[in-house]
């Protein structure tokens, strides 16, 4: 085996890995939101999780990528730890399909045209041609992604062909035969398979290399079985690396993955060689071909699932024992690995937006409660910390979504969702700021022993419920995508604005008559200013919901201006609010 054979081997491996990466990424883009829907189905029970794990892994052609996705999902709260167990088992079965596709390289075509067309060296070129034509000729991004997927598959198969060709001279080398004979030791075989797979971080690539070696005729079943088992252990390296810097449950996903592979290998290694010692399997010294390697890979993972799947709950307990409770984790975190599946990343951003809205609403409720019921030190501290959390959500969501939209290909629907969230987070953060300002006003009233006149307090008792209603309606409108309710917020905003203008004028008159002091006047005006601003930001949130009232439909800026200025299509709703709050 000369230097050119080594160049061909490693060049083929590079093609194989790059092709698999391209195929996986293109399939994720093409699948879009379907992956999220499939994962949602996995939440019902572990058997659905088993099926979903197999389906998704078959789609993205990588169990390592599936495990990394699971670590990210658990870290971000999309999935609970027990829901991942079935998916992991399913992923282990789904990844064996790659080996069966690669086994097509071992077809003895003879003079048959059909069989020749099935060989990777032939059909991969046809697939590549179709992929290039789709990328160059098609205008839709989805079709271009499918073209990239086909090219990735063709590169993968061409890499397998190159690796097989590089192995051809080895069957004539005595030194190679001696090395392969050493793998008859099961423990050495498992260790070697694990090390090689751990280095290249792909069990599919490791199995592909093994299939290439089998084509030399020097690999027996006795050598291949422990090597395949070791490859299944080595694939855990990707999951281990992905678990760095994530929360406890996400680390436990990796522990479950490693435990399944280690337990399965140890148990089946002991069982298989114990039975072999008794019955002396005659096939152990037989040459294994490319199909035989694929069969060993499938049988091991299916047998492993049959053995360990009933003990899913025990695997979760083992993970909890190994990764014990530590310090309290960060309150929020968005995993950048989810960006590989944009629809899921956008969905997780929406989940975090819901938390942000909830925090802002809690702060407003408590600050307005203090203005009506009196200052409360506990609520004051809560509002201060709460406002910092809302600021944190805004920074995190803003930077994450900007990176997502600039680095990933998003569908029209996901772009609209991202745009809505980006526009809304600033408005929600400003509402939280005014909750903070209102709490400062409540504290100032307490520390300076201020007391509003009965008339001023009565006015606050009228405007505050109106403000509470408008931001509650606006936030609910945004979260429920209810554009119809958005149109009810404009009239209420005008009523609040008119009330605050009138109350300011009333307060000036009270100041002139000596009923209220200047110091009281400043605090009163600050409260009314925040009320107006909260109403304005609430209207902006409603306008964002209205702007995207149907998927993919944007309305003009002129129409938006009219929407924010008008009282309503008629006076009915406006008069209802006047009667409720001003009368």
JSON list of C-alpha atoms in Angstrom, two decimals, residues 229-350:
[
{"chain": "A", "resi": 229, "resn": "UNK", "atom": "CA", "xyz": [-19.61, -2.73, 19.30]},
{"chain": "A", "resi": 230, "resn": "UNK", "atom": "CA", "xyz": [-16.67, -0.41, 19.92]},
{"chain": "A", "resi": 231, "resn": "UNK", "atom": "CA", "xyz": [-17.83, 1.94, 17.17]},
{"chain": "A", "resi": 232, "resn": "UNK", "atom": "CA", "xyz": [-21.17, 2.26, 18.95]},
{"chain": "A", "resi": 233, "resn": "UNK", "atom": "CA", "xyz": [-19.37, 3.30, 22.13]},
{"chain": "A", "resi": 234, "resn": "UNK", "atom": "CA", "xyz": [-17.11, 5.76, 20.31]},
{"chain": "A", "resi": 235, "resn": "UNK", "atom": "CA", "xyz": [-20.07, 7.63, 18.83]},
{"chain": "A", "resi": 236, "resn": "UNK", "atom": "CA", "xyz": [-20.85, 8.87, 22.36]},
{"chain": "A", "resi": 237, "resn": "UNK", "atom": "CA", "xyz": [-17.89, 11.27, 22.10]},
{"chain": "A", "resi": 238, "resn": "UNK", "atom": "CA", "xyz": [-19.97, 13.80, 20.15]},
{"chain": "A", "resi": 239, "resn": "UNK", "atom": "CA", "xyz": [-22.67, 13.76, 22.82]},
{"chain": "A", "resi": 240, "resn": "UNK", "atom": "CA", "xyz": [-20.06, 14.11, 25.58]},
{"chain": "A", "resi": 241, "resn": "UNK", "atom": "CA", "xyz": [-18.56, 17.18, 23.90]},
{"chain": "A", "resi": 242, "resn": "UNK", "atom": "CA", "xyz": [-22.01, 18.72, 23.35]},
{"chain": "A", "resi": 243, "resn": "UNK", "atom": "CA", "xyz": [-22.83, 18.38, 27.06]},
{"chain": "A", "resi": 244, "resn": "UNK", "atom": "CA", "xyz": [-20.11, 20.84, 28.08]},
{"chain": "A", "resi": 245, "resn": "UNK", "atom": "CA", "xyz": [-21.64, 24.01, 29.53]},
{"chain": "A", "resi": 246, "resn": "UNK", "atom": "CA", "xyz": [-25.27, 22.84, 29.62]},
{"chain": "A", "resi": 247, "resn": "UNK", "atom": "CA", "xyz": [-27.65, 22.31, 32.54]},
{"chain": "A", "resi": 248, "resn": "UNK", "atom": "CA", "xyz": [-27.96, 19.16, 34.64]},
{"chain": "A", "resi": 249, "resn": "UNK", "atom": "CA", "xyz": [-30.78, 17.51, 32.70]},
{"chain": "A", "resi": 250, "resn": "UNK", "atom": "CA", "xyz": [-28.98, 18.11, 29.41]},
{"chain": "A", "resi": 251, "resn": "UNK", "atom": "CA", "xyz": [-25.88, 16.41, 30.85]},
{"chain": "A", "resi": 252, "resn": "UNK", "atom": "CA", "xyz": [-28.09, 13.51, 31.88]},
{"chain": "A", "resi": 253, "resn": "UNK", "atom": "CA", "xyz": [-29.14, 13.00, 28.25]},
{"chain": "A", "resi": 254, "resn": "UNK", "atom": "CA", "xyz": [-25.49, 12.29, 27.47]},
{"chain": "A", "resi": 255, "resn": "UNK", "atom": "CA", "xyz": [-25.20, 9.99, 30.49]},
{"chain": "A", "resi": 256, "resn": "UNK", "atom": "CA", "xyz": [-28.21, 7.99, 29.29]},
{"chain": "A", "resi": 257, "resn": "UNK", "atom": "CA", "xyz": [-26.72, 7.74, 25.79]},
{"chain": "A", "resi": 258, "resn": "UNK", "atom": "CA", "xyz": [-23.35, 6.54, 27.13]},
{"chain": "A", "resi": 259, "resn": "UNK", "atom": "CA", "xyz": [-24.98, 4.14, 29.60]},
{"chain": "A", "resi": 260, "resn": "UNK", "atom": "CA", "xyz": [-27.05, 2.50, 26.86]},
{"chain": "A", "resi": 261, "resn": "UNK", "atom": "CA", "xyz": [-23.97, 1.93, 24.70]},
{"chain": "A", "resi": 262, "resn": "UNK", "atom": "CA", "xyz": [-21.70, 0.74, 27.53]},
{"chain": "A", "resi": 263, "resn": "UNK", "atom": "CA", "xyz": [-24.25, -1.55, 29.19]},
{"chain": "A", "resi": 264, "resn": "UNK", "atom": "CA", "xyz": [-25.34, -2.99, 25.87]},
{"chain": "A", "resi": 265, "resn": "UNK", "atom": "CA", "xyz": [-21.76, -3.69, 24.78]},
{"chain": "A", "resi": 266, "resn": "UNK", "atom": "CA", "xyz": [-20.73, -5.27, 28.08]},
{"chain": "A", "resi": 267, "resn": "UNK", "atom": "CA", "xyz": [-23.85, -7.43, 28.38]},
{"chain": "A", "resi": 268, "resn": "UNK", "atom": "CA", "xyz": [-23.93, -8.64, 24.78]},
{"chain": "A", "resi": 269, "resn": "UNK", "atom": "CA", "xyz": [-20.16, -9.16, 24.68]},
{"chain": "A", "resi": 270, "resn": "UNK", "atom": "CA", "xyz": [-20.38, -11.43, 27.74]},
{"chain": "A", "resi": 271, "resn": "UNK", "atom": "CA", "xyz": [-23.49, -13.24, 26.51]},
{"chain": "A", "resi": 272, "resn": "UNK", "atom": "CA", "xyz": [-22.23, -13.72, 22.95]},
{"chain": "A", "resi": 273, "resn": "UNK", "atom": "CA", "xyz": [-18.78, -15.03, 23.84]},
{"chain": "A", "resi": 274, "resn": "UNK", "atom": "CA", "xyz": [-20.15, -17.18, 26.68]},
{"chain": "A", "resi": 275, "resn": "UNK", "atom": "CA", "xyz": [-22.55, -18.86, 24.27]},
{"chain": "A", "resi": 276, "resn": "UNK", "atom": "CA", "xyz": [-19.74, -19.12, 21.69]},
{"chain": "A", "resi": 277, "resn": "UNK", "atom": "CA", "xyz": [-17.55, -20.90, 24.26]},
{"chain": "A", "resi": 278, "resn": "UNK", "atom": "CA", "xyz": [-20.30, -23.49, 24.73]},
{"chain": "A", "resi": 279, "resn": "UNK", "atom": "CA", "xyz": [-21.50, -23.98, 21.15]},
{"chain": "A", "resi": 280, "resn": "UNK", "atom": "CA", "xyz": [-18.42, -22.80, 19.17]},
{"chain": "A", "resi": 281, "resn": "UNK", "atom": "CA", "xyz": [-20.04, -20.71, 16.41]},
{"chain": "A", "resi": 282, "resn": "UNK", "atom": "CA", "xyz": [-18.63, -21.93, 13.11]},
{"chain": "A", "resi": 283, "resn": "UNK", "atom": "CA", "xyz": [-19.14, -18.61, 11.30]},
{"chain": "A", "resi": 284, "resn": "UNK", "atom": "CA", "xyz": [-16.68, -16.69, 13.51]},
{"chain": "A", "resi": 285, "resn": "UNK", "atom": "CA", "xyz": [-13.72, -17.43, 11.17]},
{"chain": "A", "resi": 286, "resn": "UNK", "atom": "CA", "xyz": [-15.74, -16.84, 8.01]},
{"chain": "A", "resi": 287, "resn": "UNK", "atom": "CA", "xyz": [-15.01, -13.75, 5.94]},
{"chain": "A", "resi": 288, "resn": "UNK", "atom": "CA", "xyz": [-17.53, -10.97, 6.55]},
{"chain": "A", "resi": 289, "resn": "UNK", "atom": "CA", "xyz": [-18.64, -8.91, 3.57]},
{"chain": "A", "resi": 290, "resn": "UNK", "atom": "CA", "xyz": [-19.98, -5.38, 3.36]},
{"chain": "A", "resi": 291, "resn": "UNK", "atom": "CA", "xyz": [-23.57, -6.56, 3.92]},
{"chain": "A", "resi": 292, "resn": "UNK", "atom": "CA", "xyz": [-22.49, -8.64, 6.92]},
{"chain": "A", "resi": 293, "resn": "UNK", "atom": "CA", "xyz": [-21.02, -5.55, 8.62]},
{"chain": "A", "resi": 294, "resn": "UNK", "atom": "CA", "xyz": [-24.31, -3.68, 8.09]},
{"chain": "A", "resi": 295, "resn": "UNK", "atom": "CA", "xyz": [-26.22, -6.67, 9.51]},
{"chain": "A", "resi": 296, "resn": "UNK", "atom": "CA", "xyz": [-24.01, -6.82, 12.64]},
{"chain": "A", "resi": 297, "resn": "UNK", "atom": "CA", "xyz": [-24.54, -3.09, 13.17]},
{"chain": "A", "resi": 298, "resn": "UNK", "atom": "CA", "xyz": [-28.34, -3.42, 12.91]},
{"chain": "A", "resi": 299, "resn": "UNK", "atom": "CA", "xyz": [-28.59, -6.60, 15.00]},
{"chain": "A", "resi": 300, "resn": "UNK", "atom": "CA", "xyz": [-26.52, -5.08, 17.81]},
{"chain": "A", "resi": 301, "resn": "UNK", "atom": "CA", "xyz": [-28.61, -1.90, 18.06]},
{"chain": "A", "resi": 302, "resn": "UNK", "atom": "CA", "xyz": [-31.95, -3.71, 17.74]},
{"chain": "A", "resi": 303, "resn": "UNK", "atom": "CA", "xyz": [-30.90, -6.30, 20.34]},
{"chain": "A", "resi": 304, "resn": "UNK", "atom": "CA", "xyz": [-29.69, -3.50, 22.60]},
{"chain": "A", "resi": 305, "resn": "UNK", "atom": "CA", "xyz": [-33.05, -1.76, 22.32]},
{"chain": "A", "resi": 306, "resn": "UNK", "atom": "CA", "xyz": [-34.96, -4.98, 23.07]},
{"chain": "A", "resi": 307, "resn": "UNK", "atom": "CA", "xyz": [-32.77, -5.58, 26.12]},
{"chain": "A", "resi": 308, "resn": "UNK", "atom": "CA", "xyz": [-32.67, -2.09, 27.68]},
{"chain": "A", "resi": 309, "resn": "UNK", "atom": "CA", "xyz": [-35.78, -0.29, 26.40]},
{"chain": "A", "resi": 310, "resn": "UNK", "atom": "CA", "xyz": [-38.05, -1.80, 29.12]},
{"chain": "A", "resi": 311, "resn": "UNK", "atom": "CA", "xyz": [-35.71, -0.25, 31.72]},
{"chain": "A", "resi": 312, "resn": "UNK", "atom": "CA", "xyz": [-36.09, 3.33, 30.49]},
{"chain": "A", "resi": 313, "resn": "UNK", "atom": "CA", "xyz": [-37.07, 4.63, 33.93]},
{"chain": "A", "resi": 314, "resn": "UNK", "atom": "CA", "xyz": [-34.04, 2.92, 35.47]},
{"chain": "A", "resi": 315, "resn": "UNK", "atom": "CA", "xyz": [-31.78, 4.63, 32.94]},
{"chain": "A", "resi": 316, "resn": "UNK", "atom": "CA", "xyz": [-33.19, 8.00, 33.98]},
{"chain": "A", "resi": 317, "resn": "UNK", "atom": "CA", "xyz": [-32.51, 7.13, 37.65]},
{"chain": "A", "resi": 318, "resn": "UNK", "atom": "CA", "xyz": [-28.93, 6.14, 36.80]},
{"chain": "A", "resi": 319, "resn": "UNK", "atom": "CA", "xyz": [-28.47, 9.47, 35.04]},
{"chain": "A", "resi": 320, "resn": "UNK", "atom": "CA", "xyz": [-29.74, 11.30, 38.15]},
{"chain": "A", "resi": 321, "resn": "UNK", "atom": "CA", "xyz": [-27.35, 9.32, 40.36]},
{"chain": "A", "resi": 322, "resn": "UNK", "atom": "CA", "xyz": [-24.35, 10.14, 38.17]},
{"chain": "A", "resi": 323, "resn": "UNK", "atom": "CA", "xyz": [-25.22, 13.81, 37.60]},
{"chain": "A", "resi": 324, "resn": "UNK", "atom": "CA", "xyz": [-26.29, 14.93, 41.05]},
{"chain": "A", "resi": 325, "resn": "UNK", "atom": "CA", "xyz": [-28.01, 18.16, 42.05]},
{"chain": "A", "resi": 326, "resn": "UNK", "atom": "CA", "xyz": [-25.66, 21.16, 41.95]},
{"chain": "A", "resi": 327, "resn": "UNK", "atom": "CA", "xyz": [-26.09, 24.90, 42.37]},
{"chain": "A", "resi": 328, "resn": "UNK", "atom": "CA", "xyz": [-29.15, 26.59, 40.94]},
{"chain": "A", "resi": 329, "resn": "UNK", "atom": "CA", "xyz": [-28.84, 26.97, 37.17]},
{"chain": "A", "resi": 330, "resn": "UNK", "atom": "CA", "xyz": [-29.25, 30.13, 35.22]},
{"chain": "A", "resi": 331, "resn": "UNK", "atom": "CA", "xyz": [-32.84, 31.26, 34.97]},
{"chain": "A", "resi": 332, "resn": "UNK", "atom": "CA", "xyz": [-32.79, 31.31, 31.21]},
{"chain": "A", "resi": 333, "resn": "UNK", "atom": "CA", "xyz": [-30.58, 30.13, 28.38]},
{"chain": "A", "resi": 334, "resn": "UNK", "atom": "CA", "xyz": [-31.00, 29.67, 24.65]},
{"chain": "A", "resi": 335, "resn": "UNK", "atom": "CA", "xyz": [-28.92, 26.89, 23.14]},
{"chain": "A", "resi": 336, "resn": "UNK", "atom": "CA", "xyz": [-27.21, 27.96, 19.91]},
{"chain": "A", "resi": 337, "resn": "UNK", "atom": "CA", "xyz": [-27.22, 24.34, 18.75]},
{"chain": "A", "resi": 338, "resn": "UNK", "atom": "CA", "xyz": [-30.96, 24.72, 18.20]},
{"chain": "A", "resi": 339, "resn": "UNK", "atom": "CA", "xyz": [-30.13, 27.13, 15.36]},
{"chain": "A", "resi": 340, "resn": "UNK", "atom": "CA", "xyz": [-29.35, 24.05, 13.28]},
{"chain": "A", "resi": 341, "resn": "UNK", "atom": "CA", "xyz": [-33.13, 23.56, 13.22]},
{"chain": "A", "resi": 342, "resn": "UNK", "atom": "CA", "xyz": [-34.47, 27.14, 12.81]},
{"chain": "A", "resi": 343, "resn": "UNK", "atom": "CA", "xyz": [-38.17, 26.35, 13.30]},
{"chain": "A", "resi": 344, "resn": "UNK", "atom": "CA", "xyz": [-37.42, 24.80, 16.70]},
{"chain": "A", "resi": 345, "resn": "UNK", "atom": "CA", "xyz": [-35.12, 27.70, 17.61]},
{"chain": "A", "resi": 346, "resn": "UNK", "atom": "CA", "xyz": [-37.88, 30.21, 16.79]},
{"chain": "A", "resi": 347, "resn": "UNK", "atom": "CA", "xyz": [-40.35, 28.14, 18.82]},
{"chain": "A", "resi": 348, "resn": "UNK", "atom": "CA", "xyz": [-38.02, 28.20, 21.81]},
{"chain": "A", "resi": 349, "resn": "UNK", "atom": "CA", "xyz": [-37.65, 31.99, 21.42]},
{"chain": "A", "resi": 350, "resn": "UNK", "atom": "CA", "xyz": [-41.43, 32.26, 21.59]}
]
